Amino acid sequence: MDGIIYIGNKGVMNYVLAVITQINNEDIDTNEIRLKARGRAISKAVDVEEMLKNKFMPELKLKEVIFGTEEVENNEGRKVNVSTIEIVLSK
């Protein structure tokens, strides 16, 4: 699961730093980072990608964006569709 960052409730900078750490980590041989988010966190994933490309690592390239839908069971036991995004960045 190296190279995958799951976007959730933390602040944008936490995820930006996680990406920078993974890219600069010599123990992990990865040229690709995947940002995965669903639901309300999708906009945060886009913010992380934009902040990385515009402020911290302009050499990063947007390789691929994958949109999808997951079926999740809510608190009432009903199945609901939740949008997902996967942003693939490469060096």
XYZ file of C-alpha atoms in Angstrom:
91
model
C 0.000 0.000 0.000
C 2.973 2.275 -0.459
C 2.185 5.382 -2.405
C -1.487 5.583 -1.399
C -2.789 8.464 0.724
C -6.384 8.212 1.962
C -7.942 11.663 2.376
C -10.262 12.052 5.358
C -10.977 14.486 8.187
C -7.513 15.931 8.821
C -6.342 19.277 7.537
C -5.080 19.742 3.991
C -1.493 20.398 5.116
C -1.349 17.032 6.905
C -1.963 15.279 3.591
C 0.419 17.569 1.693
C 3.173 16.683 4.165
C 2.301 12.979 3.915
C 2.754 13.099 0.139
C 6.041 15.007 0.398
C 7.297 12.528 3.003
C 6.430 9.514 0.843
C 8.013 10.993 -2.266
C 11.224 11.935 -0.442
C 11.468 8.647 1.491
C 14.397 6.699 0.054
C 13.169 3.409 1.551
C 10.085 3.488 -0.661
C 10.806 3.163 -4.363
C 7.750 4.860 -5.794
C 7.366 7.321 -8.627
C 3.611 7.437 -8.193
C 1.389 8.743 -5.412
C -2.338 8.028 -5.302
C -4.715 10.313 -3.416
C -7.968 8.497 -2.656
C -11.082 10.163 -1.277
C -14.821 9.739 -1.233
C -17.843 11.853 -0.420
C -17.146 15.226 1.150
C -13.388 14.600 1.181
C -13.203 14.790 -2.630
C -12.770 18.568 -2.600
C -9.995 18.213 -0.016
C -8.170 15.727 -2.271
C -8.314 18.254 -5.113
C -7.030 20.967 -2.738
C -4.093 18.729 -1.749
C -3.215 18.088 -5.393
C -3.407 21.768 -6.322
C -1.359 22.865 -3.309
C 1.321 20.290 -4.100
C 1.580 21.282 -7.753
C 1.364 25.043 -7.274
C 3.351 25.634 -4.073
C 5.477 22.708 -2.960
C 6.346 20.377 -5.839
C 5.755 21.968 -9.253
C 7.646 19.059 -10.859
C 4.766 16.679 -10.006
C 2.647 15.659 -12.970
C -1.035 14.803 -12.914
C -1.025 11.337 -14.462
C -4.627 10.221 -14.076
C -7.921 11.037 -12.367
C -10.381 8.208 -11.749
C -13.981 8.881 -10.715
C -16.291 6.245 -9.377
C -19.121 5.277 -7.069
C -19.115 2.977 -4.060
C -22.165 1.456 -2.448
C -21.981 1.978 1.325
C -24.380 0.986 4.071
C -25.531 3.964 6.157
C -26.492 4.062 9.856
C -30.040 2.954 9.080
C -28.861 -0.120 7.194
C -29.760 1.236 3.757
C -27.318 1.163 0.883
C -26.342 4.575 -0.471
C -24.059 5.548 -3.335
C -20.971 7.597 -2.461
C -18.811 9.299 -5.087
C -15.093 8.493 -5.113
C -11.990 9.998 -6.681
C -8.466 8.723 -7.159
C -5.834 11.253 -8.217
C -2.584 9.759 -9.515
C 0.494 11.993 -9.339
C 3.918 11.097 -10.708
C 7.401 12.568 -10.463
